mmCIF file of C-alpha atoms and ligand atoms in Angstrom:
data_model
loop_
_atom_site.group_PDB
_atom_site.id
_atom_site.type_symbol
_atom_site.label_atom_id
_atom_site.label_comp_id
_atom_site.label_asym_id
_atom_site.label_seq_id
_atom_site.Cartn_x
_atom_site.Cartn_y
_atom_site.Cartn_z
ATOM 1 C CA UNK A 1 -52.926 8.835 55.029
ATOM 2 C CA UNK A 2 -52.209 11.763 52.773
ATOM 3 C CA UNK A 3 -54.957 12.769 50.402
ATOM 4 C CA UNK A 4 -53.426 15.696 48.583
ATOM 5 C CA UNK A 5 -51.397 16.078 45.430
ATOM 6 C CA UNK A 6 -49.542 19.078 44.079
ATOM 7 C CA UNK A 7 -50.068 19.636 40.366
ATOM 8 C CA UNK A 8 -47.647 21.976 38.605
ATOM 9 C CA UNK A 9 -49.084 23.161 35.316
ATOM 10 C CA UNK A 10 -47.048 24.175 32.264
ATOM 11 C CA UNK A 11 -43.935 25.526 33.968
ATOM 12 C CA UNK A 12 -42.133 24.758 30.720
ATOM 13 C CA UNK A 13 -39.320 26.539 28.924
ATOM 14 C CA UNK A 14 -41.614 27.813 26.169
ATOM 15 C CA UNK A 15 -44.015 29.419 28.675
ATOM 16 C CA UNK A 16 -41.369 30.935 30.911
ATOM 17 C CA UNK A 17 -38.550 31.935 28.559
ATOM 18 C CA UNK A 18 -39.491 30.699 25.072
ATOM 19 C CA UNK A 19 -42.057 30.948 22.263
ATOM 20 C CA UNK A 20 -45.027 31.754 24.495
ATOM 21 C CA UNK A 21 -43.186 33.596 27.219
ATOM 22 C CA UNK A 22 -45.166 35.016 30.134
ATOM 23 C CA UNK A 23 -43.202 37.883 31.693
ATOM 24 C CA UNK A 24 -44.925 37.341 35.029
ATOM 25 C CA UNK A 25 -43.933 33.663 35.320
ATOM 26 C CA UNK A 26 -40.585 34.577 36.854
ATOM 27 C CA UNK A 27 -42.130 35.751 40.114
ATOM 28 C CA UNK A 28 -43.725 32.395 41.003
ATOM 29 C CA UNK A 29 -40.695 30.145 40.425
ATOM 30 C CA UNK A 30 -39.219 30.337 43.923
ATOM 31 C CA UNK A 31 -42.644 29.846 45.549
ATOM 32 C CA UNK A 32 -43.288 26.775 43.425
ATOM 33 C CA UNK A 33 -39.847 25.467 44.242
ATOM 34 C CA UNK A 34 -40.693 25.722 47.916
ATOM 35 C CA UNK A 35 -44.047 24.032 47.286
ATOM 36 C CA UNK A 36 -42.646 21.006 45.446
ATOM 37 C CA UNK A 37 -39.650 20.599 47.757
ATOM 38 C CA UNK A 38 -41.828 20.671 50.883
ATOM 39 C CA UNK A 39 -44.352 18.322 49.290
ATOM 40 C CA UNK A 40 -41.635 15.779 48.486
ATOM 41 C CA UNK A 41 -40.300 15.947 52.041
ATOM 42 C CA UNK A 42 -43.751 15.377 53.519
ATOM 43 C CA UNK A 43 -44.683 12.545 51.166
ATOM 44 C CA UNK A 44 -47.220 14.588 49.173
ATOM 45 C CA UNK A 45 -47.306 13.508 45.524
ATOM 46 C CA UNK A 46 -45.958 15.973 42.973
ATOM 47 C CA UNK A 47 -47.380 15.801 39.475
ATOM 48 C CA UNK A 48 -46.327 17.856 36.486
ATOM 49 C CA UNK A 49 -49.100 18.526 33.994
ATOM 50 C CA UNK A 50 -47.255 19.490 30.842
ATOM 51 C CA UNK A 51 -48.286 20.610 27.398
ATOM 52 C CA UNK A 52 -46.760 18.195 24.877
ATOM 53 C CA UNK A 53 -48.259 19.199 21.549
ATOM 54 C CA UNK A 54 -48.327 17.695 18.129
ATOM 55 C CA UNK A 55 -47.901 20.505 15.588
ATOM 56 C CA UNK A 56 -51.431 19.837 14.290
ATOM 57 C CA UNK A 57 -53.166 20.286 17.669
ATOM 58 C CA UNK A 58 -56.118 22.685 17.588
ATOM 59 C CA UNK A 59 -54.574 24.961 20.178
ATOM 60 C CA UNK A 60 -51.395 25.299 18.112
ATOM 61 C CA UNK A 61 -53.021 25.663 14.701
ATOM 62 C CA UNK A 62 -56.040 27.751 15.655
ATOM 63 C CA UNK A 63 -54.881 29.863 18.551
ATOM 64 C CA UNK A 64 -51.328 30.174 19.890
ATOM 65 C CA UNK A 65 -48.962 29.067 17.170
ATOM 66 C CA UNK A 66 -46.018 26.809 17.860
ATOM 67 C CA UNK A 67 -45.351 26.120 21.556
ATOM 68 C CA UNK A 68 -44.385 23.173 23.764
ATOM 69 C CA UNK A 69 -44.052 20.721 20.896
ATOM 70 C CA UNK A 70 -43.638 17.195 22.262
ATOM 71 C CA UNK A 71 -40.006 16.140 22.530
ATOM 72 C CA UNK A 72 -38.506 19.626 22.168
ATOM 73 C CA UNK A 73 -36.559 21.645 24.728
ATOM 74 C CA UNK A 74 -39.459 24.106 24.870
ATOM 75 C CA UNK A 75 -41.723 21.373 26.220
ATOM 76 C CA UNK A 76 -39.404 20.552 29.130
ATOM 77 C CA UNK A 77 -40.013 21.765 32.682
ATOM 78 C CA UNK A 78 -37.807 24.773 33.501
ATOM 79 C CA UNK A 79 -34.481 23.780 35.127
ATOM 80 C CA UNK A 80 -35.371 25.468 38.460
ATOM 81 C CA UNK A 81 -38.348 23.135 38.914
ATOM 82 C CA UNK A 82 -36.859 20.000 37.407
ATOM 83 C CA UNK A 83 -38.987 16.966 38.345
ATOM 84 C CA UNK A 84 -37.487 14.566 40.906
ATOM 85 C CA UNK A 85 -37.269 10.831 40.230
ATOM 86 C CA UNK A 86 -40.420 10.062 42.244
ATOM 87 C CA UNK A 87 -42.548 12.820 40.706
ATOM 88 C CA UNK A 88 -45.075 12.101 37.982
ATOM 89 C CA UNK A 89 -45.258 13.727 34.575
ATOM 90 C CA UNK A 90 -48.591 13.669 32.763
ATOM 91 C CA UNK A 91 -48.598 15.090 29.261
ATOM 92 C CA UNK A 92 -51.607 16.967 27.940
ATOM 93 C CA UNK A 93 -52.559 18.322 24.545
ATOM 94 C CA UNK A 94 -54.819 21.183 25.502
ATOM 95 C CA UNK A 95 -55.648 23.422 28.454
ATOM 96 C CA UNK A 96 -57.017 20.873 30.903
ATOM 97 C CA UNK A 97 -54.664 18.457 32.637
ATOM 98 C CA UNK A 98 -57.505 15.907 32.690
ATOM 99 C CA UNK A 99 -58.684 16.016 29.088
ATOM 100 C CA UNK A 100 -57.799 12.670 27.456
ATOM 101 C CA UNK A 101 -54.852 12.112 29.805
ATOM 102 C CA UNK A 102 -54.173 9.588 32.551
ATOM 103 C CA UNK A 103 -54.332 12.199 35.317
ATOM 104 C CA UNK A 104 -57.600 11.068 36.904
ATOM 105 C CA UNK A 105 -56.568 7.406 37.110
ATOM 106 C CA UNK A 106 -53.167 8.410 38.467
ATOM 107 C CA UNK A 107 -54.814 10.474 41.239
ATOM 108 C CA UNK A 108 -57.112 7.566 42.095
ATOM 109 C CA UNK A 109 -54.209 5.134 42.302
ATOM 110 C CA UNK A 110 -52.088 7.134 44.737
ATOM 111 C CA UNK A 111 -51.671 6.479 48.462
ATOM 112 C CA UNK A 112 -52.092 2.724 48.145
ATOM 113 C CA UNK A 113 -55.251 3.112 46.123
ATOM 114 C CA UNK A 114 -56.960 5.381 48.675
ATOM 115 C CA UNK A 115 -56.659 8.127 46.094
ATOM 116 C CA UNK A 116 -56.261 11.881 46.170
ATOM 117 C CA UNK A 117 -59.118 14.045 47.473
ATOM 118 C CA UNK A 118 -57.606 17.504 47.155
ATOM 119 C CA UNK A 119 -55.563 18.883 44.301
ATOM 120 C CA UNK A 120 -53.252 21.819 44.878
ATOM 121 C CA UNK A 121 -52.722 23.720 41.646
ATOM 122 C CA UNK A 122 -49.776 25.918 40.693
ATOM 123 C CA UNK A 123 -48.263 27.155 37.435
ATOM 124 C CA UNK A 124 -49.580 28.854 34.307
ATOM 125 C CA UNK A 125 -51.997 30.446 33.494
ATOM 126 C CA UNK A 126 -54.463 31.349 36.238
ATOM 127 C CA UNK A 127 -57.227 32.037 33.715
ATOM 128 C CA UNK A 128 -56.488 29.271 31.201
ATOM 129 C CA UNK A 129 -54.801 25.928 31.968
ATOM 130 C CA UNK A 130 -55.201 26.324 35.733
ATOM 131 C CA UNK A 131 -58.849 27.222 35.251
ATOM 132 C CA UNK A 132 -59.616 24.340 32.877
ATOM 133 C CA UNK A 133 -57.777 21.843 35.063
ATOM 134 C CA UNK A 134 -59.725 23.129 38.078
ATOM 135 C CA UNK A 135 -62.979 22.728 36.151
ATOM 136 C CA UNK A 136 -62.244 19.093 35.348
ATOM 137 C CA UNK A 137 -61.095 18.453 38.934
ATOM 138 C CA UNK A 138 -64.358 19.940 40.191
ATOM 139 C CA UNK A 139 -66.455 17.809 37.810
ATOM 140 C CA UNK A 140 -64.698 14.723 39.181
ATOM 141 C CA UNK A 141 -65.308 15.605 42.812
ATOM 142 C CA UNK A 142 -61.844 16.761 43.871
ATOM 143 C CA UNK A 143 -61.424 19.625 46.298
ATOM 144 C CA UNK A 144 -59.261 22.393 44.911
ATOM 145 C CA UNK A 145 -56.626 24.613 46.450
ATOM 146 C CA UNK A 146 -54.952 27.260 44.326
ATOM 147 C CA UNK A 147 -51.473 28.452 45.273
ATOM 148 C CA UNK A 148 -52.236 32.160 45.083
ATOM 149 C CA UNK A 149 -48.567 33.146 44.825
ATOM 150 C CA UNK A 150 -47.791 30.109 42.681
ATOM 151 C CA UNK A 151 -49.981 30.860 39.667
ATOM 152 C CA UNK A 152 -49.721 33.673 37.130
ATOM 153 C CA UNK A 153 -51.155 34.986 33.875
ATOM 154 C CA UNK A 154 -50.140 37.352 31.085
ATOM 155 C CA UNK A 155 -51.572 40.373 32.931
ATOM 156 C CA UNK A 156 -52.486 41.297 36.498
ATOM 157 C CA UNK A 157 -56.074 41.718 35.343
ATOM 158 C CA UNK A 158 -56.184 38.175 33.878
ATOM 159 C CA UNK A 159 -54.603 36.782 37.019
ATOM 160 C CA UNK A 160 -56.944 38.542 39.432
ATOM 161 C CA UNK A 161 -60.078 37.719 37.464
ATOM 162 C CA UNK A 162 -58.839 34.155 37.122
ATOM 163 C CA UNK A 163 -58.503 33.734 40.874
ATOM 164 C CA UNK A 164 -61.909 35.251 41.464
ATOM 165 C CA UNK A 165 -63.501 32.863 38.992
ATOM 166 C CA UNK A 166 -61.801 29.819 40.524
ATOM 167 C CA UNK A 167 -63.021 30.766 43.961
ATOM 168 C CA UNK A 168 -66.531 31.638 42.873
ATOM 169 C CA UNK A 169 -67.269 28.803 40.454
ATOM 170 C CA UNK A 170 -65.264 25.850 41.819
ATOM 171 C CA UNK A 171 -65.197 26.891 45.463
ATOM 172 C CA UNK A 172 -61.422 26.696 45.288
ATOM 173 C CA UNK A 173 -59.454 27.726 48.360
ATOM 174 C CA UNK A 174 -57.026 30.468 47.437
ATOM 175 C CA UNK A 175 -54.020 30.070 49.717
ATOM 176 C CA UNK A 176 -50.394 31.131 49.773
ATOM 177 C CA UNK A 177 -47.651 28.529 49.415
ATOM 178 C CA UNK A 178 -46.776 29.298 53.044
ATOM 179 C CA UNK A 179 -50.315 28.417 54.175
ATOM 180 C CA UNK A 180 -50.463 25.327 51.971
ATOM 181 C CA UNK A 181 -47.169 23.854 53.134
ATOM 182 C CA UNK A 182 -48.062 24.446 56.794
ATOM 183 C CA UNK A 183 -50.979 22.060 56.344
ATOM 184 C CA UNK A 184 -48.862 19.254 54.937
ATOM 185 C CA UNK A 185 -48.262 18.199 58.571
HETATM 186 ZN ZN1 LIG B 1 -50.686 24.479 24.628
#
């Protein structure tokens, strides 16, 4: 029985081409495409963890300004990574994919209730939403794999420090998409 799930974080129009554009997001799209397509073929669950903000959310008002407002085009997954019918979409309202969302119960319900043991994280940003989602996964006992060439940040410095932190603090495995998909079996 499979025990992994791929979680794609915030690969939304606003983060890739819109209001909160990350120039470096472009370079991970094809790797993530390979990751989700291989996962689907091998029966590994694919989950999209997407910002879907109310305009009054703390993150919007106090930090980033308008981005990924629920129901807008900016809050949709980029066309290249469009979710398939069997994928799951879990909306979030701040950095962590687990914070006040149904992600944990979804993970526990998968694979006929056997649940997910290992989460594979890709998307944006290495040092923010990926990091906070990894933290919450760690607190809940999940093992963590980070798609090294499937996560990015605003700068190379942020990205590199982000990876280092994930490895050091959450004992995350830092693997390439190639290495990850080889282990899908
Ligand atoms: Zn946000």
